[in-house]
Short mmCIF file of C-alpha atoms and ligand atoms in Angstrom, two decimals:
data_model
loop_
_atom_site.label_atom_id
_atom_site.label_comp_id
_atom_site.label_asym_id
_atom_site.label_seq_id
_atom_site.Cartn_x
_atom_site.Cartn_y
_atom_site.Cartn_z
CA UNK A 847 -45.39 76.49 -134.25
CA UNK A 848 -41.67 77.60 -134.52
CA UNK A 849 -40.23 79.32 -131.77
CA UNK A 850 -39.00 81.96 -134.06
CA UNK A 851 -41.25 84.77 -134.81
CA UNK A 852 -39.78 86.78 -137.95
CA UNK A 853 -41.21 90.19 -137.27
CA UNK A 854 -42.48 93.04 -140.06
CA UNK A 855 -39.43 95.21 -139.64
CA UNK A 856 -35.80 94.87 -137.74
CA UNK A 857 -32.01 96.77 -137.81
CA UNK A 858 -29.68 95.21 -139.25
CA UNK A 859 -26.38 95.65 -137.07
CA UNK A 860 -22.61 94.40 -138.29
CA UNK A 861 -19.65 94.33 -136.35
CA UNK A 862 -18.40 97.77 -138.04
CA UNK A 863 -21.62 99.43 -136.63
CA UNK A 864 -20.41 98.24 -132.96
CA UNK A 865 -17.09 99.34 -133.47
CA UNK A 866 -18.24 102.75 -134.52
CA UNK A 867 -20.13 103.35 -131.53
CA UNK A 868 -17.18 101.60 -129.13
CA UNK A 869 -15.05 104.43 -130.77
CA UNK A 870 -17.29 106.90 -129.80
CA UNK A 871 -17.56 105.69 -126.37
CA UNK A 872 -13.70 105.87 -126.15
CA UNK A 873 -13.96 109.87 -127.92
CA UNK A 874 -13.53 112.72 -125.92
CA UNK A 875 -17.29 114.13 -126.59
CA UNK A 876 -20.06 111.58 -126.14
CA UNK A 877 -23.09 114.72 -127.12
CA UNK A 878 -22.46 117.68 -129.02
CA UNK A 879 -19.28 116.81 -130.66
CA UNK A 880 -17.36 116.18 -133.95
CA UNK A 881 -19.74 112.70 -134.79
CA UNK A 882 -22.84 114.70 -134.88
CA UNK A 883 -21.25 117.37 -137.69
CA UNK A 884 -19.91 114.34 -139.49
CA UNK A 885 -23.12 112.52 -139.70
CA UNK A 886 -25.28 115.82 -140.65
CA UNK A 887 -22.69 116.69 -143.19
CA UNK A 888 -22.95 112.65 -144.74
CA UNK A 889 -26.86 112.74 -144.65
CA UNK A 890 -27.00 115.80 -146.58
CA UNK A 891 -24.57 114.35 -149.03
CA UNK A 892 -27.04 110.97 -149.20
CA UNK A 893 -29.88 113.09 -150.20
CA UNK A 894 -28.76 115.46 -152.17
CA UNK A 895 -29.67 118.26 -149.85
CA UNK A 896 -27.41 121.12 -148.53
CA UNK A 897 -28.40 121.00 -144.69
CA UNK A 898 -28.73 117.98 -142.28
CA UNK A 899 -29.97 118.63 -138.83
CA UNK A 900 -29.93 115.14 -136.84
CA UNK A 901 -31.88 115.59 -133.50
CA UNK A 902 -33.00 112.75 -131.06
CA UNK A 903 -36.00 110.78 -132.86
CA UNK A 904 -38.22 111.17 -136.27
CA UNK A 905 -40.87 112.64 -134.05
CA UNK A 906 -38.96 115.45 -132.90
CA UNK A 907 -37.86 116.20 -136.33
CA UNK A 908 -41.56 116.97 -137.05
CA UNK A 909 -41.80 119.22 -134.14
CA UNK A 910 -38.57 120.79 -134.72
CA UNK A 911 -40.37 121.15 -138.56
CA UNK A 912 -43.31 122.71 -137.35
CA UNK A 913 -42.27 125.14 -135.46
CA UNK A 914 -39.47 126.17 -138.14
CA UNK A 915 -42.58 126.61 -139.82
CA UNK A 916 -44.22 129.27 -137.10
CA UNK A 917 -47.48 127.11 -137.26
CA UNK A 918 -49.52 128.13 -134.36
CA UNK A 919 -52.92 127.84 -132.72
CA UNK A 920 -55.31 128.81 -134.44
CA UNK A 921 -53.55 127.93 -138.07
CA UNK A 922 -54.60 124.23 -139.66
CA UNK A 923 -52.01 122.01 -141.71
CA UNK A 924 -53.01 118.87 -143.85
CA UNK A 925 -52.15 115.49 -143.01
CA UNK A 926 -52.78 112.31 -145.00
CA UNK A 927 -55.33 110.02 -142.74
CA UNK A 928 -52.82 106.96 -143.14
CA UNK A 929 -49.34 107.74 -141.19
CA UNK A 930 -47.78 107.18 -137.88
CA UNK A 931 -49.88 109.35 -135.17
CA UNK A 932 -46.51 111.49 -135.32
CA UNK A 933 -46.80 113.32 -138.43
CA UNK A 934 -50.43 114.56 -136.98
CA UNK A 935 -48.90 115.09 -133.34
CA UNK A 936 -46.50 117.54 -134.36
CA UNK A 937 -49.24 119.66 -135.65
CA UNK A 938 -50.56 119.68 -132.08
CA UNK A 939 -47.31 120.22 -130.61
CA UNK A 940 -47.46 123.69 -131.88
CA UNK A 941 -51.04 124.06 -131.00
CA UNK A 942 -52.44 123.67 -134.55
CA UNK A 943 -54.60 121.59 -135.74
CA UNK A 944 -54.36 118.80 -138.34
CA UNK A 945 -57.00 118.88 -141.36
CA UNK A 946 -56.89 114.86 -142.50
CA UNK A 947 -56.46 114.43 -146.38
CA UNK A 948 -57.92 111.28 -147.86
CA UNK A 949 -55.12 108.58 -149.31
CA UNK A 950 -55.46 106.33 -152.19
CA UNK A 951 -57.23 103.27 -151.89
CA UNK A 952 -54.38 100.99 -152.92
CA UNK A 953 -51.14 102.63 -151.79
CA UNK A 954 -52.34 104.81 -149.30
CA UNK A 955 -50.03 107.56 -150.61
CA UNK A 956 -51.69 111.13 -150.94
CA UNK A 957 -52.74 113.15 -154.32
CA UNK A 958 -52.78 116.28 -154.93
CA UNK A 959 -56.25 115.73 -155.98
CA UNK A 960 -56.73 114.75 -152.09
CA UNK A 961 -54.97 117.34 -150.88
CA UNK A 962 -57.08 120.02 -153.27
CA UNK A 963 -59.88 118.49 -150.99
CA UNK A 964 -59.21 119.02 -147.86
CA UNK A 965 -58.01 122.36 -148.33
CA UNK A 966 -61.99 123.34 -149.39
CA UNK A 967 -62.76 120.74 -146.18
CA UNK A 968 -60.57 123.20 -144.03
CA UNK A 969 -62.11 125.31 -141.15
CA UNK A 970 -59.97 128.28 -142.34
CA UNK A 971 -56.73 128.17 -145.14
CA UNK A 972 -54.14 125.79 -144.54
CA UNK A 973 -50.88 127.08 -144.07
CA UNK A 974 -49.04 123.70 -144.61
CA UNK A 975 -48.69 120.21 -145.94
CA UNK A 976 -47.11 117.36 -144.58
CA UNK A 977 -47.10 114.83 -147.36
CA UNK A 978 -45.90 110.67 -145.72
CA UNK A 979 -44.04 108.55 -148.32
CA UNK A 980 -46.16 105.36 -146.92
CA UNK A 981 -43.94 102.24 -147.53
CA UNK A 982 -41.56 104.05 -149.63
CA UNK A 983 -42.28 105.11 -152.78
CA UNK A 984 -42.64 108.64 -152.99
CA UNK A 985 -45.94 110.83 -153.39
CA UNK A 986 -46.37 112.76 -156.66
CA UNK A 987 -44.40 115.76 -154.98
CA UNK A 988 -43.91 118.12 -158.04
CA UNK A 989 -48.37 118.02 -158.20
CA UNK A 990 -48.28 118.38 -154.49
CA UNK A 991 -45.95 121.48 -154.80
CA UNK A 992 -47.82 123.15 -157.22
CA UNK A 993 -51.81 122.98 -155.59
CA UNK A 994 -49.59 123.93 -152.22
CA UNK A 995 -48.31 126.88 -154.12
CA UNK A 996 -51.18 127.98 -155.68
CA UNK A 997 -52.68 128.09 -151.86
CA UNK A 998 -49.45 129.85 -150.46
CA UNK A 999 -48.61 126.57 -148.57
CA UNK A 1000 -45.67 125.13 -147.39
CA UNK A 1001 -44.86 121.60 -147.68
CA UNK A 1002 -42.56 119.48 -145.26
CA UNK A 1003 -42.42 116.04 -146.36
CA UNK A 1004 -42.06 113.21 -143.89
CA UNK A 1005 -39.69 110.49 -145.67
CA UNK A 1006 -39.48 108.27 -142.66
CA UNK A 1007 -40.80 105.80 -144.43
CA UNK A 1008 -38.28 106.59 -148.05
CA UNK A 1009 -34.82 107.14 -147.12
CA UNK A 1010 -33.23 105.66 -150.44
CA UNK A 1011 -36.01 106.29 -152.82
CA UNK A 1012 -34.94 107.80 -155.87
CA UNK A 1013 -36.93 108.86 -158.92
CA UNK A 1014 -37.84 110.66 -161.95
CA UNK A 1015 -41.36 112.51 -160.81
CA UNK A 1016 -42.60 114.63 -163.41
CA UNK A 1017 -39.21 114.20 -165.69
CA UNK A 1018 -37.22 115.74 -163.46
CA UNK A 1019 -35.09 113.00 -161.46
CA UNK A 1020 -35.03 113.70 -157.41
CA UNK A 1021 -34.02 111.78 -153.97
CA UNK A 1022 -36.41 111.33 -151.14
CA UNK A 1023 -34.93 114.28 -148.70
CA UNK A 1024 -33.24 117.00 -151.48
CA UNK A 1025 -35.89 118.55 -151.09
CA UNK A 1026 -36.66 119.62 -154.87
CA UNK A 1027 -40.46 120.69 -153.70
CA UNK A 1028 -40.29 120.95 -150.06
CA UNK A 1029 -39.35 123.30 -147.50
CA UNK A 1030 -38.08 120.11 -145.23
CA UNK A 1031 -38.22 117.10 -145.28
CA UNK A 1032 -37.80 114.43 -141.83
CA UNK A 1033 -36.49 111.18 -141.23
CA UNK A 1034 -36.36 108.69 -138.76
CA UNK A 1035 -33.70 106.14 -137.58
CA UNK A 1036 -35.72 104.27 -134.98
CA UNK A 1037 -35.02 100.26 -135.31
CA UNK A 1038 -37.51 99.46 -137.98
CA UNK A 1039 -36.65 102.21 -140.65
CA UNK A 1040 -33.96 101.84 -143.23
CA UNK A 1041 -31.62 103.14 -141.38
CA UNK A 1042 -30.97 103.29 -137.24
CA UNK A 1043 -29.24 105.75 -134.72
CA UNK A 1044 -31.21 103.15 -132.25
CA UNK A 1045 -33.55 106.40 -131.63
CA UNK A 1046 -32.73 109.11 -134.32
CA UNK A 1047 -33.95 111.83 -136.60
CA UNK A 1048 -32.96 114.16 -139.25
CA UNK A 1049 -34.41 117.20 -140.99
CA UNK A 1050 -32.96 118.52 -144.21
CA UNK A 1051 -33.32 121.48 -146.40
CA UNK A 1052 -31.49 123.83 -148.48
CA UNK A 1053 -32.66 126.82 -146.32
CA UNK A 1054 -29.29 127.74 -144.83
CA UNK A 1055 -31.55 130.09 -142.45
CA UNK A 1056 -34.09 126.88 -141.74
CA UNK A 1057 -30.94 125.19 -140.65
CA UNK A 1058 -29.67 127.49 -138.30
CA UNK A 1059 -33.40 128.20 -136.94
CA UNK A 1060 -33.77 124.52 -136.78
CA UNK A 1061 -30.04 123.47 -134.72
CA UNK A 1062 -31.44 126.41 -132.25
CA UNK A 1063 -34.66 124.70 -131.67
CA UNK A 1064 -33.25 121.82 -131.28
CA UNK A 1065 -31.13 122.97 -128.26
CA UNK A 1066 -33.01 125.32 -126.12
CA UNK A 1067 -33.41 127.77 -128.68
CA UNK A 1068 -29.57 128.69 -127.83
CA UNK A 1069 -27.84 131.42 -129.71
CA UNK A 1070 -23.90 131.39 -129.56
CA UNK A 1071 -23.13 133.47 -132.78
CA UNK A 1072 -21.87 136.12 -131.95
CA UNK A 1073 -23.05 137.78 -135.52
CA UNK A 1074 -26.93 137.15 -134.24
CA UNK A 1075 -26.44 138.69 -130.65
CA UNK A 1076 -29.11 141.07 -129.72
CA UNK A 1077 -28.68 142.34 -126.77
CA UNK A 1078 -24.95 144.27 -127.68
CA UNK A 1079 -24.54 145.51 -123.85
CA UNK A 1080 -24.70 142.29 -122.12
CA UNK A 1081 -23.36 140.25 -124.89
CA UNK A 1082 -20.06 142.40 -125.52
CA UNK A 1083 -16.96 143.79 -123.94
CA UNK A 1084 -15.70 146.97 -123.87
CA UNK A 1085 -13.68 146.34 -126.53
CA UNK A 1086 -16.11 145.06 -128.50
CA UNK A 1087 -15.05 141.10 -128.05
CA UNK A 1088 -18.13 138.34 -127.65
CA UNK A 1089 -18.24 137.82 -123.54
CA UNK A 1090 -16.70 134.17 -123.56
CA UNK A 1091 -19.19 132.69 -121.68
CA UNK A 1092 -22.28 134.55 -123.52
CA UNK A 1093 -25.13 133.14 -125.18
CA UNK A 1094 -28.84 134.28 -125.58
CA UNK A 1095 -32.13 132.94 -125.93
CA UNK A 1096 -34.37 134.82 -128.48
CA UNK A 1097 -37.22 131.49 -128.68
CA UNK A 1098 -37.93 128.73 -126.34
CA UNK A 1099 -36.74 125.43 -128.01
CA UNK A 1100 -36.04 121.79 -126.32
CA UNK A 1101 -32.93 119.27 -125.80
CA UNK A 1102 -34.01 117.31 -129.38
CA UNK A 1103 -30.19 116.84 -129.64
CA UNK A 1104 -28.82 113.51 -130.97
CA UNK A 1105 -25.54 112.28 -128.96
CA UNK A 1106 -22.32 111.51 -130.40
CA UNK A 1107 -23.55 107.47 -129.81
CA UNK A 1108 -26.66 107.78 -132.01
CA UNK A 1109 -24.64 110.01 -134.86
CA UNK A 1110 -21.43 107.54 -134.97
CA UNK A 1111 -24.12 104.63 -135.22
CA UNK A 1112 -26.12 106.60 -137.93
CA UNK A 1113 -22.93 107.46 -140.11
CA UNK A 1114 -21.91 103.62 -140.27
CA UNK A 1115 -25.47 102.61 -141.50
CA UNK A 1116 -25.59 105.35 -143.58
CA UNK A 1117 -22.64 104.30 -145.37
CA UNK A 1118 -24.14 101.06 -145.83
CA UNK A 1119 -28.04 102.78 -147.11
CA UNK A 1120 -27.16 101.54 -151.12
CA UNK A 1121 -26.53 98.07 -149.90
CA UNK A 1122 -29.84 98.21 -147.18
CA UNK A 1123 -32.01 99.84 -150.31
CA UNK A 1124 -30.86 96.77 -153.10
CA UNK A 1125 -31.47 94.25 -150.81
CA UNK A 1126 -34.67 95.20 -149.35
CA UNK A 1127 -35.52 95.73 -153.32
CA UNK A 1128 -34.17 91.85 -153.75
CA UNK A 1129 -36.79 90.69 -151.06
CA UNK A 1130 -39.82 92.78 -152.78
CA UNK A 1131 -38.87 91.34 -156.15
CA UNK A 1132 -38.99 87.54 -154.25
CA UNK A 1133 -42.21 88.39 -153.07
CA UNK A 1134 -43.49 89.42 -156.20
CA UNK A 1135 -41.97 86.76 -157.84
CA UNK A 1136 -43.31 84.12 -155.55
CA UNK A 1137 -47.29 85.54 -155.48
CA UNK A 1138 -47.00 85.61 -159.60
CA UNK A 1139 -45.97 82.52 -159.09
CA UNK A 1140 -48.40 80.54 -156.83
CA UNK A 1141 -50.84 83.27 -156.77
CA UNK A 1142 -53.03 82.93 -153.11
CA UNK A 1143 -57.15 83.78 -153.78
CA UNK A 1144 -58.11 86.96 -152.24
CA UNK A 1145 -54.30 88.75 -151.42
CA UNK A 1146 -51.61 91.05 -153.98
CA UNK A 1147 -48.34 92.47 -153.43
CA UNK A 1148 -48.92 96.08 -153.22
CA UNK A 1149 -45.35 97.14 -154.46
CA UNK A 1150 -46.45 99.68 -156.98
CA UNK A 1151 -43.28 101.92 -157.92
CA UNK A 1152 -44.49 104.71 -160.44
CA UNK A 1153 -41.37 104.16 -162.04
CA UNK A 1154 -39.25 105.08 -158.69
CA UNK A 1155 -36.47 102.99 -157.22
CA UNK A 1156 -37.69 102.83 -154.40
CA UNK A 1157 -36.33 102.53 -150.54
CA UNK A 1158 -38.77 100.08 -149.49
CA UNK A 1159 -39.96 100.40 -145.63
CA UNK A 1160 -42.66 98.00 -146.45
CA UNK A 1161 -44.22 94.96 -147.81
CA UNK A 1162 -47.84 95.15 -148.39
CA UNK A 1163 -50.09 93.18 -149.11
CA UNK A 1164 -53.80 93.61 -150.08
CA UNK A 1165 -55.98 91.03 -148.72
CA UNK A 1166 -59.58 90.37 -149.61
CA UNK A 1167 -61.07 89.38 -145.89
CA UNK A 1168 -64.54 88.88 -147.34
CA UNK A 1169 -63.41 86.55 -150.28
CA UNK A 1170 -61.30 84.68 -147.71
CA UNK A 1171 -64.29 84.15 -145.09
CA UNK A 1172 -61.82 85.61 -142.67
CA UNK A 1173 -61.31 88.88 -140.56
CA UNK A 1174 -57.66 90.01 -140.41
CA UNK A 1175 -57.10 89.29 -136.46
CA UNK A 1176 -57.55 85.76 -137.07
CA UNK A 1177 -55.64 85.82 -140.29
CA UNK A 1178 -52.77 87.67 -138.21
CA UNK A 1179 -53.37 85.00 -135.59
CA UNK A 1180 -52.69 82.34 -138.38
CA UNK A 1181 -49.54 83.68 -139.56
CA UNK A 1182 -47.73 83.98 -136.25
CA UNK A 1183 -48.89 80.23 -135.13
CA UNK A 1184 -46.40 80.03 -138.48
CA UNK A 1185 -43.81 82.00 -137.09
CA UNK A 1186 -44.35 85.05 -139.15
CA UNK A 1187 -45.35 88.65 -137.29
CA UNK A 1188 -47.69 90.95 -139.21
CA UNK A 1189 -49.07 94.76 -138.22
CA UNK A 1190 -51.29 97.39 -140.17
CA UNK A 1191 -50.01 100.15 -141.26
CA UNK A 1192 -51.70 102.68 -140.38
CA UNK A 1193 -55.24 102.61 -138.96
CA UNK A 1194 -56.68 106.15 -140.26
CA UNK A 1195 -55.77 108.66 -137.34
CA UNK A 1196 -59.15 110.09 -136.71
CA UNK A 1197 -60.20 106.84 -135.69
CA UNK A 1198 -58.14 107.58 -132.49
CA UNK A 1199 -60.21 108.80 -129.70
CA UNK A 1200 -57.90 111.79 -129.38
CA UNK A 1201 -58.29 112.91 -132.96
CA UNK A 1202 -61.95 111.37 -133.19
CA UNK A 1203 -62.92 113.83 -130.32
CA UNK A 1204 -61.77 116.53 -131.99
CA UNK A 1205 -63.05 116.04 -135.62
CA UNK A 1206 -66.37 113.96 -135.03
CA UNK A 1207 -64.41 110.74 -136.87
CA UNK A 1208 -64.50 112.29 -140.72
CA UNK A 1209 -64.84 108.55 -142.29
CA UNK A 1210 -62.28 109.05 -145.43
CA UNK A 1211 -63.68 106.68 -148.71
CA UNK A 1212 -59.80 105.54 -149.37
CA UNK A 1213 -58.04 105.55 -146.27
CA UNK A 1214 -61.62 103.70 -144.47
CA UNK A 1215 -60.80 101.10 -147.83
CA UNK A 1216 -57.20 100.95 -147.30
CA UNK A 1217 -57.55 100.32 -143.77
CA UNK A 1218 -59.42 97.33 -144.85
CA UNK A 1219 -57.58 95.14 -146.39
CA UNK A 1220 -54.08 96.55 -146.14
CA UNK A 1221 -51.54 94.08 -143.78
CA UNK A 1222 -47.41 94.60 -143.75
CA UNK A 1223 -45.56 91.39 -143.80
CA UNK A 1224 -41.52 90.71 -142.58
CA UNK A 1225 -39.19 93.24 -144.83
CA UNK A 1226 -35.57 94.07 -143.12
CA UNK A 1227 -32.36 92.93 -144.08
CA UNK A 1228 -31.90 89.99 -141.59
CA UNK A 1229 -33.81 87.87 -143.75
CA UNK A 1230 -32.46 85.29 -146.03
CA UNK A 1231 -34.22 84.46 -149.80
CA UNK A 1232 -35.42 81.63 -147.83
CA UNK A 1233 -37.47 83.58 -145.66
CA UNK A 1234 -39.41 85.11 -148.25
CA UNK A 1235 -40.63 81.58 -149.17
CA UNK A 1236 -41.65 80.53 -145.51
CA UNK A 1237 -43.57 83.97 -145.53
CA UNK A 1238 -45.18 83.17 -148.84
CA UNK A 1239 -46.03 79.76 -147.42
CA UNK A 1240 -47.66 80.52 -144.84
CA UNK A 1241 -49.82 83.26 -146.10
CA UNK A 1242 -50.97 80.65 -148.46
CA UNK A 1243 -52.09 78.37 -145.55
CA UNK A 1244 -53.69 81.40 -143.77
CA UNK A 1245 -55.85 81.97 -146.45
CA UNK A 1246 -56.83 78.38 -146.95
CA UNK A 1247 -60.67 78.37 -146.63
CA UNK A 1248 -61.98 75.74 -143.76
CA UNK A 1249 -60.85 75.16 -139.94
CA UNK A 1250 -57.94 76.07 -138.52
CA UNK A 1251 -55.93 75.02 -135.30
C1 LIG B 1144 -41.28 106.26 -137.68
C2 LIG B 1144 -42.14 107.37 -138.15
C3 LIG B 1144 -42.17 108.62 -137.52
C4 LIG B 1144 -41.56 108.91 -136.18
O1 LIG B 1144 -40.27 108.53 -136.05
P1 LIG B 1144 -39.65 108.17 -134.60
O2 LIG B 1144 -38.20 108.16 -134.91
O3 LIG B 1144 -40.19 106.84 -134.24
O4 LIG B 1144 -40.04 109.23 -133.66
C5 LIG B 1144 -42.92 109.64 -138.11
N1 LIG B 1144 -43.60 109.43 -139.24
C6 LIG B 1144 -43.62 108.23 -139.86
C7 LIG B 1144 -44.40 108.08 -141.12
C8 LIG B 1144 -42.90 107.17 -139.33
O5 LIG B 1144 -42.96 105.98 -139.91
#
């Protein structure tokens, strides 16, 4: 037992992140001001997309997403069955309803051979996709792109899990968030992801329109352009001039916005992403390294790149319960008795209740085999080579056949 538990996923803060945020503090605007265009205009520049719209989580970046897409009730979108319950959620948010696309057995990532699917599985024809980027490396978007076009789909891609992957899909070299063959793509800063605002979320696309529609939503649904005023008698002077305190309201949107705080914290870890992406990409090659190593019965790396560099959010293993004699709570169990914190990422989603209700629980052959035997182990950049080691360590113990304490 070590008092210590080293957990799947952690920020990594330095003393220039603090002092970015202490500035901020000390700034004349702590919402709405100078830090926010900074960061936007820096994230766009990361990704190699024109627009950056940075709003308050990941979550609300898919809701901002959907309804920049005018999804409604009544319209379906498809959703891989393995992501975080938010990429489904924002579906609902709009009132329309998720259609869940099976995943690959291994990597959990969605084809477009899955997607073809559940498009024929769909009550009526999907207007969208929302391809994940589970652990990081990227799905086969330029595949993707072309069964959603032949449907007249659109496709927002939700890179929370791939800021920093980089690749050559198809021959044609893109970066998770340029959105080569998307309409939009979202991110997330929350604690655990590559990058942190401490809560955070950004949208990009090369849609100057989508941007503009999207910085509305995300605050109120506010117009103060005076070039997309509507209503000329209440929004002008006689003489033509913009009233000064004027502004109109053409759709209902929320308060998504990020604050100065979260921006000024996002631009300093942003400036650090090549350094956060190479080292993660040192621990994945340890772990590798290690399991070739001193291989453990029954459990693999699942780092499979396609050739990407990719921004890992994960490590995952695949482990072999049956061969082991063990079910994964008490392997789980084992690990953090030796210090190390696990999770599963993700049980399918209509395995909730919510989404079970809805859908009669569809059981999904690769995401239901997935589910099985997938388990995320420590990955985040607090972690020393020695780490990896303890990690690999103790798995090996966990899977040890026999009694344990
Ligand atoms: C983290 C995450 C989100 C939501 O991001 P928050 O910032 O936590 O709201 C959405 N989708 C996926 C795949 C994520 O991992």
């Amino acid at each position: 037992m070590t008092d210590r538990v080293l957990g799947y996923g952690q920020q990594h803060i330095g003393d220039d992140d603090v002092a970015a945020v202490v500035a901020a503090l000390r700034g004349e605007f702590l919402t709405t001001g100078p830090a926010v265009q900074a960061f936007e205009t820096a994230f766009a520049r990361a990704v190699g997309a024109r627009h950056a719209v940075a709003c308050m989580n990941g979550t609300a970046a898919l809701h901002l997403a959907a309804l920049a897409l005018d999804l409604k009730p009544g319209d379906c979108a498809i959703v891989p069955a393995v992501t975080f319950l938010a990429t489904a959620n924002a579906v609902r948010y709009v009132g329309a309803e998720p259609v869940f696309a099976d995943v690959d057995a291994n990597t959990a990532l969605m084809s477009p051979e899955h997607l073809e699917a559940a498009i024929v599985r769909a009550p009526s024809p999907p207007k969208a996709v929302f391809p994940v980027h589970i652990g990081g490396p990227s799905c086969d978007m330029a595949g993707i792109a072309a069964v959603a076009a032949r449907h007249g789909m659109t496709v927002v891609e939700d890179a929370c899990h791939a800021l920093g992957t980089t690749g050559d899909g198809a021959g044609m070299p893109f970066i998770a968030g340029d959105c080569r063959w998307s309409r939009m793509t979202v991110f997330s800063a929350h604690p655990v992801k590559m990058m942190t605002m401490g809560e955070g979320g950004v949208v990009t696309t090369n849609e100057a329109h989508t941007a503009k529609r999207l910085a509305r939503l995300r605050n109120h649904g506010l117009v103060r352009d005076a070039t997309d005023f509507t209503v000329r008698e209440q929004a002008f002077a006689a003489d033509e001039s913009a009233n000064p305190w004027y502004y109109e309201m053409d759709e209902v949107g929320f308060n998504y916005r990020a604050s100065d705080l979260q921006c000024a914290l996002g631009s300093s870890q942003l400036a650090k992403l090549d350094r956060f992406v190479e080292r993660r990409r040192v621990l994945i090659r340890l772990y590798e390294e290690a399991l070739r190593d001193a291989p453990v019965r029954g459990i693999e790396a699942e780092t499979r790149n396609f050739g990407q560099r990719v921004g890992w959010h994960l490590f995952r293993i695949r482990v072999d319960f049956r061969a082991l004699g063990c079910d994964r709570a008490a392997f789980m169990r084992r690990l953090l008795r030796r210090g190390v914190g696990s999770q599963v990422h993700y049980m399918p989603l209509y395995r909730h209740p919510y989404y079970a209700r809805r859908w009669n629980r569809q059981g999904l052959p690769g995401a239901e085999a997935y589910y099985a035997g997938t388990l995320s182990l420590p990955l985040h950049c607090n972690m020393t080579d020695g780490d990896v080691g303890r990690v690999v360590a103790a798995i090996a113990e966990a899977a040890e056949p026999g009694p344990h304490a």
